[in-house]
Short mmCIF file of C-alpha atoms in Angstrom, two decimals:
data_model
loop_
_atom_site.label_atom_id
_atom_site.label_comp_id
_atom_site.label_asym_id
_atom_site.label_seq_id
_atom_site.Cartn_x
_atom_site.Cartn_y
_atom_site.Cartn_z
CA MET A 24 0.02 0.09 -0.09
CA MET A 25 1.07 3.71 -0.68
CA GLN A 26 -0.73 6.58 0.48
CA VAL A 27 -0.26 10.26 1.34
CA THR A 28 -1.99 11.59 4.52
CA PHE A 29 -2.10 15.43 4.49
CA LEU A 30 -1.50 17.02 7.77
CA GLY A 31 -1.44 20.65 6.93
CA THR A 32 -2.50 22.30 3.63
CA SER A 33 -2.68 25.89 4.32
CA ALA A 34 -0.18 28.47 3.08
CA ALA A 35 1.94 30.93 5.31
CA VAL A 36 -0.58 30.86 8.19
CA PRO A 37 -2.87 28.30 9.73
CA THR A 38 -6.70 28.71 9.54
CA VAL A 39 -9.46 27.35 11.72
CA GLU A 40 -9.79 24.52 9.03
CA ARG A 41 -6.37 24.22 7.58
CA ASN A 42 -3.02 23.82 9.40
CA VAL A 43 0.45 24.91 7.76
CA ALA A 44 2.21 22.53 5.43
CA SER A 45 3.18 18.99 6.26
CA LEU A 46 2.33 15.72 4.76
CA MET A 47 3.11 11.84 5.70
CA LEU A 48 3.58 9.40 3.03
CA GLN A 49 3.08 5.63 3.81
CA ARG A 50 4.49 3.00 1.63
CA GLU A 51 4.61 -0.76 2.44
CA GLY A 52 4.67 0.05 6.18
CA GLU A 53 7.31 2.65 6.16
CA HIS A 54 6.46 6.25 7.11
CA VAL A 55 8.19 9.28 5.55
CA LEU A 56 7.28 12.88 6.81
CA PHE A 57 7.74 15.99 4.42
CA ASP A 58 7.75 19.52 5.89
CA CYS A 59 6.74 20.26 9.58
CA GLY A 60 5.03 23.25 9.88
CA GLU A 61 3.90 24.69 13.23
CA GLY A 62 1.39 22.17 14.84
CA THR A 63 2.43 19.10 12.64
CA GLN A 64 2.66 16.82 15.75
CA ARG A 65 -0.92 17.63 16.95
CA GLN A 66 -2.10 16.82 13.30
CA MET A 67 -0.22 13.72 13.42
CA MET A 68 -2.18 12.40 16.44
CA ARG A 69 -5.38 13.83 14.97
CA TYR A 70 -5.34 11.89 11.68
CA GLY A 71 -3.59 8.72 12.88
CA ALA A 72 -0.26 9.14 11.03
CA GLY A 73 1.49 8.03 14.19
CA PHE A 74 5.27 8.74 15.18
CA SER A 75 7.04 5.74 13.70
CA PHE A 76 9.29 7.63 11.01
CA ASP A 77 12.75 7.89 10.71
CA ASP A 78 13.33 10.57 8.02
CA LEU A 79 11.84 14.07 7.62
CA PHE A 80 12.29 16.01 4.35
CA PHE A 81 12.16 19.55 4.09
CA THR A 82 11.55 21.59 0.88
CA HIS A 83 12.99 24.54 2.14
CA PHE A 84 13.25 26.59 5.40
CA HIS A 85 10.41 29.02 5.50
CA ALA A 86 8.73 29.00 8.74
CA ASP A 87 5.44 27.74 7.80
CA HIS A 88 7.35 24.35 6.66
CA THR A 89 9.72 24.27 9.71
CA LEU A 90 8.47 25.73 13.03
CA GLY A 91 6.80 22.43 13.99
CA LEU A 92 10.10 20.56 14.29
CA ALA A 93 11.25 21.88 17.67
CA GLY A 94 8.15 20.41 19.39
CA LEU A 95 7.87 17.27 17.61
CA LEU A 96 11.42 16.47 18.66
CA ARG A 97 10.53 17.20 22.33
CA THR A 98 7.67 15.09 22.04
CA LEU A 99 9.52 12.13 20.47
CA GLY A 100 12.09 12.56 23.40
CA LEU A 101 9.15 12.09 26.00
CA GLN A 102 7.87 9.30 24.26
CA GLY A 103 11.39 7.44 24.89
CA ARG A 104 12.46 7.54 21.44
CA THR A 105 16.22 6.31 21.26
CA ALA A 106 16.28 5.67 17.19
CA PRO A 107 18.20 8.01 15.11
CA LEU A 108 16.08 10.84 13.34
CA ASN A 109 17.18 11.59 10.02
CA LEU A 110 16.44 15.41 8.75
CA HIS A 111 16.94 16.25 5.25
CA GLY A 112 16.92 19.50 3.22
CA PRO A 113 18.41 21.62 0.69
CA ARG A 114 21.54 23.91 1.25
CA GLY A 115 21.48 25.51 4.63
CA ALA A 116 19.85 22.74 6.36
CA LYS A 117 22.59 22.21 8.86
CA ARG A 118 22.33 25.83 9.92
CA HIS A 119 18.58 26.20 9.82
CA LEU A 120 17.73 23.04 11.47
CA SER A 121 20.36 23.02 13.98
CA ALA A 122 18.59 25.97 15.38
CA LEU A 123 15.54 24.54 15.88
CA ILE A 124 16.87 21.21 17.43
CA THR A 125 18.46 23.38 20.06
CA LEU A 126 15.40 25.59 20.90
CA GLY A 127 14.05 24.90 24.32
CA MET A 128 17.19 24.40 26.12
CA GLU A 129 16.82 20.72 26.58
CA ARG A 130 19.41 17.93 25.54
CA MET A 131 18.27 15.88 22.75
CA LYS A 132 17.38 12.34 24.26
CA PHE A 133 18.16 10.49 20.73
CA PRO A 134 20.58 11.19 17.88
CA VAL A 135 19.51 13.77 15.16
CA GLU A 136 21.45 13.79 11.76
CA ILE A 137 21.06 16.39 9.36
CA THR A 138 21.97 15.74 5.59
CA GLU A 139 21.97 18.58 2.95
CA LEU A 140 20.65 17.60 -0.35
CA LYS A 141 20.68 19.22 -4.00
CA ALA A 142 18.87 18.88 -7.33
CA GLY A 143 20.04 15.65 -8.98
CA ASP A 144 20.34 13.65 -5.93
CA ALA A 145 19.08 10.10 -5.74
CA LEU A 146 18.61 8.32 -2.29
CA PRO A 147 17.99 4.52 -2.60
CA ARG A 148 15.45 3.41 -0.05
CA GLY A 149 13.11 0.89 1.06
CA GLY A 150 15.80 -1.96 0.67
CA GLY A 151 16.44 -0.91 -2.84
CA GLU A 152 12.74 -1.11 -3.90
CA TYR A 153 12.58 2.70 -4.62
CA ASP A 154 14.44 5.95 -4.76
CA LEU A 155 13.86 9.36 -3.46
CA LEU A 156 14.92 11.86 -6.17
CA VAL A 157 15.58 15.52 -5.30
CA GLY A 158 14.65 18.08 -7.99
CA GLU A 159 14.95 21.86 -8.30
CA ALA A 160 11.93 24.10 -7.29
CA ALA A 161 11.76 27.92 -7.94
CA HIS A 162 11.08 29.76 -4.84
CA ARG A 163 12.80 32.51 -2.69
CA GLY A 164 15.80 30.84 -0.86
CA ASP A 165 17.30 27.34 -1.42
CA ALA A 166 14.39 24.97 -2.26
CA VAL A 167 13.87 21.63 -3.54
CA ALA A 168 11.24 19.21 -4.71
CA TYR A 169 10.94 15.43 -4.03
CA ALA A 170 9.79 12.48 -6.02
CA VAL A 171 9.33 8.83 -4.57
CA VAL A 172 10.02 6.60 -7.56
CA GLU A 173 9.54 2.88 -7.28
CA HIS A 174 11.69 0.33 -9.23
CA ASP A 175 9.90 -1.71 -11.93
CA ARG A 176 8.23 -4.76 -10.20
CA LEU A 177 8.71 -8.54 -11.36
CA GLY A 178 6.34 -9.43 -14.15
CA ARG A 179 3.04 -11.72 -13.59
CA PHE A 180 3.74 -15.43 -12.90
CA ASP A 181 1.66 -17.73 -14.64
CA PRO A 182 0.90 -20.54 -12.24
CA GLU A 183 -1.45 -22.16 -14.30
CA ARG A 184 1.06 -22.65 -17.10
CA ALA A 185 3.73 -23.79 -14.60
CA ARG A 186 1.32 -26.62 -13.74
CA GLU A 187 0.74 -27.63 -17.25
CA LEU A 188 4.57 -27.70 -17.66
CA GLY A 189 4.74 -29.86 -14.64
CA ILE A 190 6.55 -27.61 -12.41
CA PRO A 191 6.04 -28.42 -8.68
CA GLU A 192 4.81 -25.46 -6.61
CA GLY A 193 7.61 -24.25 -4.60
CA PRO A 194 10.96 -22.87 -4.82
CA ALA A 195 11.36 -23.44 -8.43
CA TRP A 196 8.29 -20.94 -9.05
CA GLY A 197 10.16 -18.58 -6.95
CA ARG A 198 13.43 -18.80 -9.01
CA LEU A 199 11.57 -18.46 -12.32
CA HIS A 200 9.72 -15.52 -11.11
CA ARG A 201 13.13 -13.92 -10.27
CA GLY A 202 14.34 -14.64 -13.82
CA GLU A 203 16.41 -17.61 -13.36
CA ALA A 204 15.97 -20.89 -15.45
CA ILE A 205 15.53 -24.39 -13.88
CA SER A 206 16.03 -27.67 -15.43
CA LEU A 207 13.43 -30.42 -14.56
CA PRO A 208 14.13 -34.09 -13.63
CA ASP A 209 13.16 -35.43 -17.14
CA GLY A 210 16.07 -32.90 -18.65
CA ARG A 211 13.61 -30.04 -19.82
CA LYS A 212 14.98 -26.57 -19.29
CA VAL A 213 12.45 -23.85 -18.37
CA VAL A 214 13.32 -20.11 -18.80
CA SER A 215 11.63 -17.22 -16.76
CA ALA A 216 10.26 -15.82 -20.25
CA ASP A 217 8.11 -18.96 -20.52
CA LEU A 218 6.09 -18.08 -17.31
CA VAL A 219 6.73 -14.41 -16.41
CA GLY A 220 5.24 -11.55 -18.20
CA PRO A 221 7.08 -8.24 -18.97
CA ALA A 222 8.20 -6.24 -15.79
CA ARG A 223 5.43 -3.77 -14.27
CA PRO A 224 6.16 -0.31 -13.46
CA GLY A 225 6.15 1.02 -9.80
CA ARG A 226 4.60 4.09 -8.55
CA ARG A 227 5.74 7.71 -8.96
CA VAL A 228 4.79 10.35 -6.26
CA VAL A 229 5.82 14.13 -6.53
CA TYR A 230 5.85 16.97 -3.97
CA SER A 231 6.63 20.26 -5.32
CA GLY A 232 6.73 22.26 -2.12
CA ASP A 233 6.63 25.88 -2.53
CA SER A 234 7.47 26.74 -6.23
CA ALA A 235 6.56 28.91 -9.09
CA PRO A 236 6.15 26.96 -12.47
CA CYS A 237 9.58 25.53 -13.07
CA ALA A 238 11.43 22.83 -15.38
CA GLY A 239 12.61 20.97 -12.07
CA VAL A 240 9.25 20.13 -10.87
CA ALA A 241 8.19 19.28 -14.28
CA GLU A 242 11.02 16.86 -15.06
CA LEU A 243 10.25 15.02 -11.77
CA ALA A 244 6.57 14.89 -12.30
CA ARG A 245 6.68 13.46 -15.76
CA GLY A 246 4.32 10.47 -15.76
CA ALA A 247 3.75 10.58 -12.13
CA ASP A 248 0.68 8.70 -10.57
CA LEU A 249 0.23 11.45 -8.23
CA LEU A 250 1.59 15.26 -8.28
CA ILE A 251 1.09 17.19 -5.07
CA HIS A 252 1.57 20.66 -6.07
CA GLU A 253 1.21 24.06 -4.51
CA ALA A 254 -1.56 26.42 -5.55
CA THR A 255 -1.31 29.36 -3.22
CA PHE A 256 -3.37 31.54 -5.65
CA GLY A 257 -6.02 31.73 -8.30
CA GLU A 258 -5.44 33.54 -11.57
CA ASP A 259 -6.91 36.84 -10.39
CA GLU A 260 -3.73 36.66 -7.83
CA ARG A 261 -1.45 35.88 -10.84
CA ASP A 262 0.69 39.00 -10.53
CA ARG A 263 1.02 38.25 -6.63
CA ALA A 264 2.04 34.57 -7.34
CA ARG A 265 4.77 35.78 -9.72
CA GLU A 266 6.11 38.41 -7.05
CA THR A 267 6.25 35.80 -4.19
CA MET A 268 7.42 32.90 -6.41
CA HIS A 269 4.28 30.70 -5.96
CA SER A 270 2.01 29.06 -8.35
CA THR A 271 -1.84 29.54 -9.29
CA ALA A 272 -4.20 26.56 -9.63
CA ARG A 273 -3.98 26.76 -13.42
CA ASP A 274 -0.19 27.00 -13.24
CA ALA A 275 -0.23 23.63 -11.61
CA ALA A 276 -2.97 22.10 -13.66
CA THR A 277 -1.07 23.18 -16.87
CA LEU A 278 2.18 21.55 -15.65
CA ALA A 279 0.16 18.34 -14.88
CA ALA A 280 -1.20 18.00 -18.31
CA ARG A 281 1.86 18.83 -20.06
CA VAL A 282 3.97 16.20 -18.30
CA GLY A 283 1.20 13.28 -18.20
CA VAL A 284 0.20 13.18 -14.61
CA LYS A 285 -2.45 10.80 -13.63
CA LYS A 286 -3.75 12.84 -10.56
CA LEU A 287 -3.10 16.26 -9.27
CA VAL A 288 -3.75 17.41 -5.68
CA LEU A 289 -3.40 20.95 -5.00
CA THR A 290 -2.10 22.15 -1.47
CA HIS A 291 -0.54 25.15 0.15
CA ILE A 292 -3.90 26.87 -0.34
CA SER A 293 -4.14 30.89 0.77
CA ALA A 294 -6.19 31.59 3.63
CA ARG A 295 -8.51 33.81 1.60
CA TYR A 296 -9.98 30.76 0.23
CA SER A 297 -12.72 28.45 1.96
CA ARG A 298 -11.98 24.76 2.81
CA GLU A 299 -13.11 23.47 -0.52
CA ALA A 300 -11.68 26.31 -2.62
CA PRO A 301 -14.12 25.79 -5.35
CA GLU A 302 -12.67 28.73 -7.28
CA LEU A 303 -9.27 26.93 -7.55
CA ALA A 304 -10.81 23.67 -8.37
CA ALA A 305 -12.83 25.09 -11.11
CA GLU A 306 -9.83 27.02 -12.38
CA ALA A 307 -7.59 23.81 -12.38
CA ARG A 308 -10.14 21.36 -13.83
CA GLU A 309 -10.75 23.33 -16.88
CA VAL A 310 -7.11 22.59 -17.76
CA PHE A 311 -6.66 19.14 -15.99
CA PRO A 312 -9.94 17.45 -14.90
CA GLU A 313 -8.19 15.02 -12.51
CA THR A 314 -7.77 17.74 -9.95
CA ALA A 315 -8.42 17.64 -6.28
CA ILE A 316 -8.11 20.12 -3.46
CA ALA A 317 -6.31 18.90 -0.54
CA ARG A 318 -7.95 19.17 2.80
CA ASP A 319 -6.33 18.48 6.34
CA GLY A 320 -6.86 14.92 7.28
CA MET A 321 -7.38 13.71 3.50
CA VAL A 322 -5.84 10.51 2.68
CA VAL A 323 -4.94 9.75 -0.91
CA GLU A 324 -4.07 5.98 -2.12
CA VAL A 325 -1.87 5.67 -5.00
CA PRO A 326 -2.59 2.25 -6.70
CA PHE A 327 -0.04 0.39 -9.02
CA PRO A 328 -0.48 1.69 -12.49
CA ASP A 329 -1.51 -1.75 -13.62
CA ALA A 330 -4.08 -2.23 -10.94
CA PRO A 331 -7.61 -3.24 -11.89
CA LEU A 332 -10.31 -0.32 -11.99
CA ALA A 333 -12.37 -0.64 -8.70
CA GLY A 334 -16.07 -1.49 -9.32
#
Protein backbone atom coordinates (compact mmCIF):
# COMPACT_ATOMS: atom_id res chain seq x y z
CA MET A 1 0.00 0.00 0.00
CA MET A 2 1.08 3.56 -0.71
CA GLN A 3 -0.88 6.51 0.60
CA VAL A 4 -0.44 10.17 1.45
CA THR A 5 -2.02 11.81 4.50
CA PHE A 6 -2.28 15.58 4.32
CA LEU A 7 -1.45 17.01 7.74
CA GLY A 8 -1.36 20.68 6.81
CA THR A 9 -2.61 22.30 3.60
CA SER A 10 -2.57 26.04 4.31
CA ALA A 11 -0.14 28.61 2.97
CA ALA A 12 1.85 30.90 5.27
CA VAL A 13 -0.55 30.93 8.25
CA PRO A 14 -2.93 28.35 9.74
CA THR A 15 -6.69 28.83 9.58
CA VAL A 16 -9.51 27.28 11.58
CA GLU A 17 -9.80 24.56 8.91
CA ARG A 18 -6.22 24.24 7.66
CA ASN A 19 -2.89 23.82 9.39
CA VAL A 20 0.37 24.85 7.72
CA ALA A 21 2.44 22.60 5.51
CA SER A 22 3.13 18.94 6.22
CA LEU A 23 2.27 15.55 4.77
CA MET A 24 3.04 11.93 5.59
CA LEU A 25 3.73 9.32 2.93
CA GLN A 26 3.24 5.68 3.88
CA ARG A 27 4.66 2.93 1.69
CA GLU A 28 4.56 -0.75 2.58
CA GLY A 29 4.67 0.01 6.31
CA GLU A 30 7.36 2.71 6.07
CA HIS A 31 6.47 6.29 6.99
CA VAL A 32 8.22 9.38 5.63
CA LEU A 33 7.35 12.92 6.73
CA PHE A 34 7.64 15.90 4.39
CA ASP A 35 7.80 19.42 5.88
CA CYS A 36 6.83 20.20 9.46
CA GLY A 37 4.92 23.42 9.92
CA GLU A 38 3.77 24.67 13.31
CA GLY A 39 1.35 22.19 14.91
CA THR A 40 2.36 19.20 12.78
CA GLN A 41 2.65 16.87 15.78
CA ARG A 42 -0.94 17.64 16.77
CA GLN A 43 -2.08 16.86 13.24
CA MET A 44 -0.17 13.56 13.31
CA MET A 45 -2.13 12.55 16.40
CA ARG A 46 -5.43 13.85 15.10
CA TYR A 47 -5.27 12.00 11.80
CA GLY A 48 -3.61 8.79 12.97
CA ALA A 49 -0.35 9.26 11.10
CA GLY A 50 1.65 8.06 14.11
CA PHE A 51 5.22 8.87 15.08
CA SER A 52 6.98 5.79 13.67
CA PHE A 53 9.10 7.56 11.07
CA ASP A 54 12.85 7.88 10.71
CA ASP A 55 13.19 10.52 8.00
CA LEU A 56 11.86 14.05 7.63
CA PHE A 57 12.42 15.86 4.33
CA PHE A 58 12.15 19.66 4.13
CA THR A 59 11.48 21.42 0.85
CA HIS A 60 12.80 24.76 2.18
CA PHE A 61 13.17 26.62 5.46
CA HIS A 62 10.36 29.15 5.59
CA ALA A 63 8.64 29.15 8.96
CA ASP A 64 5.37 27.64 7.75
CA HIS A 65 7.32 24.53 6.73
CA THR A 66 9.69 24.20 9.70
CA LEU A 67 8.43 25.65 12.99
CA GLY A 68 6.79 22.39 14.07
CA LEU A 69 10.14 20.62 14.31
CA ALA A 70 11.13 21.90 17.77
CA GLY A 71 7.95 20.67 19.45
CA LEU A 72 7.94 17.40 17.55
CA LEU A 73 11.46 16.60 18.70
CA ARG A 74 10.52 17.24 22.34
CA THR A 75 7.50 14.98 22.09
CA LEU A 76 9.54 12.18 20.53
CA GLY A 77 12.02 12.48 23.41
CA LEU A 78 9.27 12.32 26.01
CA GLN A 79 7.91 9.24 24.27
CA GLY A 80 11.25 7.55 24.95
CA ARG A 81 12.56 7.50 21.42
CA THR A 82 16.14 6.24 21.14
CA ALA A 83 16.39 5.56 17.39
CA PRO A 84 18.14 8.22 15.29
CA LEU A 85 16.03 10.72 13.36
CA ASN A 86 17.31 11.84 9.98
CA LEU A 87 16.53 15.36 8.78
CA HIS A 88 17.06 16.23 5.13
CA GLY A 89 16.82 19.53 3.28
CA PRO A 90 18.45 21.78 0.70
CA ARG A 91 21.58 23.82 1.21
CA GLY A 92 21.52 25.54 4.60
CA ALA A 93 19.82 22.63 6.36
CA LYS A 94 22.53 22.26 8.98
CA ARG A 95 22.36 25.91 9.97
CA HIS A 96 18.58 26.34 9.92
CA LEU A 97 17.58 23.01 11.43
CA SER A 98 20.28 23.03 14.12
CA ALA A 99 18.73 26.22 15.49
CA LEU A 100 15.37 24.46 15.84
CA ILE A 101 16.95 21.38 17.41
CA THR A 102 18.52 23.45 20.21
CA LEU A 103 15.41 25.57 20.80
CA GLY A 104 13.99 25.00 24.28
CA MET A 105 17.27 24.50 26.15
CA GLU A 106 16.82 20.75 26.49
CA ARG A 107 19.35 18.07 25.67
CA MET A 108 18.26 15.80 22.84
CA LYS A 109 17.53 12.26 24.04
CA PHE A 110 18.22 10.59 20.71
CA PRO A 111 20.60 11.24 17.79
CA VAL A 112 19.48 13.69 15.12
CA GLU A 113 21.41 13.67 11.84
CA ILE A 114 21.13 16.46 9.27
CA THR A 115 21.88 15.91 5.58
CA GLU A 116 21.99 18.63 2.94
CA LEU A 117 20.60 17.69 -0.47
CA LYS A 118 20.73 19.22 -3.93
CA ALA A 119 18.84 18.81 -7.17
CA GLY A 120 19.94 15.63 -8.91
CA ASP A 121 20.51 13.62 -5.75
CA ALA A 122 18.98 10.14 -5.64
CA LEU A 123 18.61 8.31 -2.32
CA PRO A 124 18.08 4.51 -2.56
CA ARG A 125 15.42 3.48 -0.06
CA GLY A 126 13.08 0.67 0.93
CA GLY A 127 15.78 -1.97 0.67
CA GLY A 128 16.41 -0.96 -2.91
CA GLU A 129 12.74 -1.00 -3.91
CA TYR A 130 12.51 2.73 -4.61
CA ASP A 131 14.52 5.94 -4.87
CA LEU A 132 13.82 9.35 -3.41
CA LEU A 133 14.81 11.85 -6.08
CA VAL A 134 15.57 15.51 -5.43
CA GLY A 135 14.63 18.14 -7.99
CA GLU A 136 14.98 21.88 -8.29
CA ALA A 137 12.10 24.08 -7.18
CA ALA A 138 11.73 27.80 -7.95
CA HIS A 139 11.16 29.71 -4.72
CA ARG A 140 12.81 32.36 -2.61
CA GLY A 141 15.93 30.93 -1.03
CA ASP A 142 17.16 27.37 -1.40
CA ALA A 143 14.27 25.06 -2.23
CA VAL A 144 13.81 21.56 -3.62
CA ALA A 145 11.03 19.23 -4.71
CA TYR A 146 10.88 15.47 -4.12
CA ALA A 147 9.80 12.38 -6.01
CA VAL A 148 9.25 8.89 -4.59
CA VAL A 149 9.97 6.57 -7.51
CA GLU A 150 9.52 2.82 -7.22
CA HIS A 151 11.60 0.47 -9.34
CA ASP A 152 9.91 -1.78 -11.88
CA ARG A 153 8.30 -4.83 -10.32
CA LEU A 154 8.58 -8.41 -11.49
CA GLY A 155 6.20 -9.43 -14.24
CA ARG A 156 3.15 -11.55 -13.46
CA PHE A 157 3.84 -15.25 -12.92
CA ASP A 158 1.49 -17.71 -14.66
CA PRO A 159 0.78 -20.51 -12.14
CA GLU A 160 -1.59 -22.38 -14.47
CA ARG A 161 1.05 -22.57 -17.17
CA ALA A 162 3.58 -23.74 -14.58
CA ARG A 163 1.29 -26.61 -13.58
CA GLU A 164 0.72 -27.53 -17.23
CA LEU A 165 4.47 -27.82 -17.65
CA GLY A 166 4.67 -30.07 -14.62
CA ILE A 167 6.71 -27.67 -12.49
CA PRO A 168 6.07 -28.43 -8.81
CA GLU A 169 4.91 -25.48 -6.74
CA GLY A 170 7.64 -24.23 -4.41
CA PRO A 171 11.18 -22.88 -4.77
CA ALA A 172 11.26 -23.52 -8.53
CA TRP A 173 8.38 -21.07 -9.02
CA GLY A 174 10.25 -18.42 -7.07
CA ARG A 175 13.43 -18.91 -9.08
CA LEU A 176 11.56 -18.59 -12.36
CA HIS A 177 9.76 -15.47 -11.14
CA ARG A 178 13.11 -13.90 -10.27
CA GLY A 179 14.36 -14.48 -13.81
CA GLU A 180 16.30 -17.71 -13.36
CA ALA A 181 16.10 -20.78 -15.58
CA ILE A 182 15.49 -24.25 -14.09
CA SER A 183 16.01 -27.82 -15.22
CA LEU A 184 13.30 -30.41 -14.59
CA PRO A 185 13.98 -34.04 -13.61
CA ASP A 186 13.10 -35.20 -17.14
CA GLY A 187 15.81 -33.02 -18.62
CA ARG A 188 13.61 -30.18 -19.87
CA LYS A 189 14.87 -26.64 -19.35
CA VAL A 190 12.37 -23.91 -18.53
CA VAL A 191 13.28 -20.22 -18.75
CA SER A 192 11.63 -17.36 -16.94
CA ALA A 193 10.17 -15.85 -20.11
CA ASP A 194 8.04 -18.97 -20.57
CA LEU A 195 6.05 -18.12 -17.42
CA VAL A 196 6.66 -14.49 -16.46
CA GLY A 197 5.24 -11.47 -18.22
CA PRO A 198 7.02 -8.16 -18.81
CA ALA A 199 8.20 -6.04 -15.89
CA ARG A 200 5.48 -3.86 -14.37
CA PRO A 201 6.07 -0.21 -13.55
CA GLY A 202 6.17 1.01 -9.98
CA ARG A 203 4.51 4.17 -8.66
CA ARG A 204 5.73 7.75 -8.78
CA VAL A 205 4.61 10.43 -6.30
CA VAL A 206 5.90 14.01 -6.55
CA TYR A 207 5.72 16.84 -4.02
CA SER A 208 6.56 20.31 -5.31
CA GLY A 209 6.88 22.14 -2.01
CA ASP A 210 6.59 25.89 -2.60
CA SER A 211 7.47 26.71 -6.17
CA ALA A 212 6.64 28.89 -9.11
CA PRO A 213 6.15 26.87 -12.31
CA CYS A 214 9.55 25.45 -13.23
CA ALA A 215 11.33 22.84 -15.32
CA GLY A 216 12.71 21.05 -12.24
CA VAL A 217 9.30 20.10 -10.87
CA ALA A 218 8.03 19.30 -14.38
CA GLU A 219 10.86 16.85 -14.97
CA LEU A 220 10.28 15.10 -11.63
CA ALA A 221 6.54 14.88 -12.34
CA ARG A 222 6.73 13.41 -15.84
CA GLY A 223 4.31 10.46 -15.93
CA ALA A 224 3.68 10.64 -12.16
CA ASP A 225 0.79 8.72 -10.65
CA LEU A 226 0.27 11.56 -8.18
CA LEU A 227 1.52 15.14 -8.28
CA ILE A 228 1.07 17.17 -5.09
CA HIS A 229 1.57 20.75 -6.20
CA GLU A 230 1.15 24.03 -4.42
CA ALA A 231 -1.62 26.39 -5.57
CA THR A 232 -1.35 29.35 -3.26
CA PHE A 233 -3.36 31.66 -5.52
CA GLY A 234 -5.94 31.79 -8.28
CA GLU A 235 -5.47 33.50 -11.63
CA ASP A 236 -6.91 36.73 -10.24
CA GLU A 237 -3.77 36.92 -8.08
CA ARG A 238 -1.36 35.87 -10.81
CA ASP A 239 0.86 38.94 -10.36
CA ARG A 240 1.07 38.24 -6.64
CA ALA A 241 1.98 34.63 -7.36
CA ARG A 242 4.83 35.69 -9.62
CA GLU A 243 6.06 38.28 -7.11
CA THR A 244 6.23 35.72 -4.30
CA MET A 245 7.41 32.81 -6.50
CA HIS A 246 4.30 30.70 -6.00
CA SER A 247 1.92 28.97 -8.41
CA THR A 248 -1.70 29.48 -9.31
CA ALA A 249 -4.11 26.57 -9.59
CA ARG A 250 -4.02 26.94 -13.37
CA ASP A 251 -0.20 26.87 -13.34
CA ALA A 252 -0.23 23.53 -11.51
CA ALA A 253 -2.91 22.08 -13.78
CA THR A 254 -1.06 23.19 -16.91
CA LEU A 255 2.09 21.49 -15.70
CA ALA A 256 0.18 18.30 -14.81
CA ALA A 257 -1.43 18.13 -18.25
CA ARG A 258 1.86 18.81 -20.05
CA VAL A 259 3.85 16.05 -18.37
CA GLY A 260 1.18 13.34 -18.31
CA VAL A 261 0.31 13.18 -14.62
CA LYS A 262 -2.51 10.81 -13.65
CA LYS A 263 -3.83 12.74 -10.62
CA LEU A 264 -3.17 16.23 -9.29
CA VAL A 265 -3.80 17.35 -5.70
CA LEU A 266 -3.48 21.05 -4.93
CA THR A 267 -2.20 22.14 -1.53
CA HIS A 268 -0.63 25.20 0.19
CA ILE A 269 -3.92 27.05 -0.20
CA SER A 270 -4.04 30.73 0.77
CA ALA A 271 -6.13 31.62 3.80
CA ARG A 272 -8.33 33.80 1.56
CA TYR A 273 -10.01 30.64 0.19
CA SER A 274 -12.58 28.43 1.91
CA ARG A 275 -11.99 24.83 2.92
CA GLU A 276 -13.19 23.49 -0.44
CA ALA A 277 -11.65 26.35 -2.51
CA PRO A 278 -14.17 25.83 -5.34
CA GLU A 279 -12.74 28.66 -7.43
CA LEU A 280 -9.29 27.04 -7.44
CA ALA A 281 -10.79 23.63 -8.22
CA ALA A 282 -12.80 25.01 -11.14
CA GLU A 283 -9.82 26.91 -12.50
CA ALA A 284 -7.58 23.84 -12.44
CA ARG A 285 -10.18 21.39 -13.77
CA GLU A 286 -10.70 23.48 -16.89
CA VAL A 287 -7.16 22.46 -17.79
CA PHE A 288 -6.75 19.14 -15.97
CA PRO A 289 -9.97 17.40 -14.88
CA GLU A 290 -8.27 14.92 -12.53
CA THR A 291 -7.65 17.59 -9.90
CA ALA A 292 -8.55 17.57 -6.22
CA ILE A 293 -8.15 20.19 -3.49
CA ALA A 294 -6.28 18.86 -0.46
CA ARG A 295 -7.92 19.13 2.96
CA ASP A 296 -6.33 18.49 6.32
CA GLY A 297 -6.75 14.81 7.16
CA MET A 298 -7.41 13.79 3.55
CA VAL A 299 -5.87 10.44 2.61
CA VAL A 300 -5.02 9.70 -1.02
CA GLU A 301 -4.17 6.12 -1.97
CA VAL A 302 -1.83 5.55 -4.88
CA PRO A 303 -2.59 2.30 -6.75
CA PHE A 304 -0.15 0.52 -8.99
CA PRO A 305 -0.41 1.68 -12.62
CA ASP A 306 -1.57 -1.77 -13.71
CA ALA A 307 -4.08 -2.24 -10.86
CA PRO A 308 -7.59 -3.20 -12.02
CA LEU A 309 -10.18 -0.43 -11.86
CA ALA A 310 -12.44 -0.56 -8.81
CA GLY A 311 -16.11 -1.46 -9.33
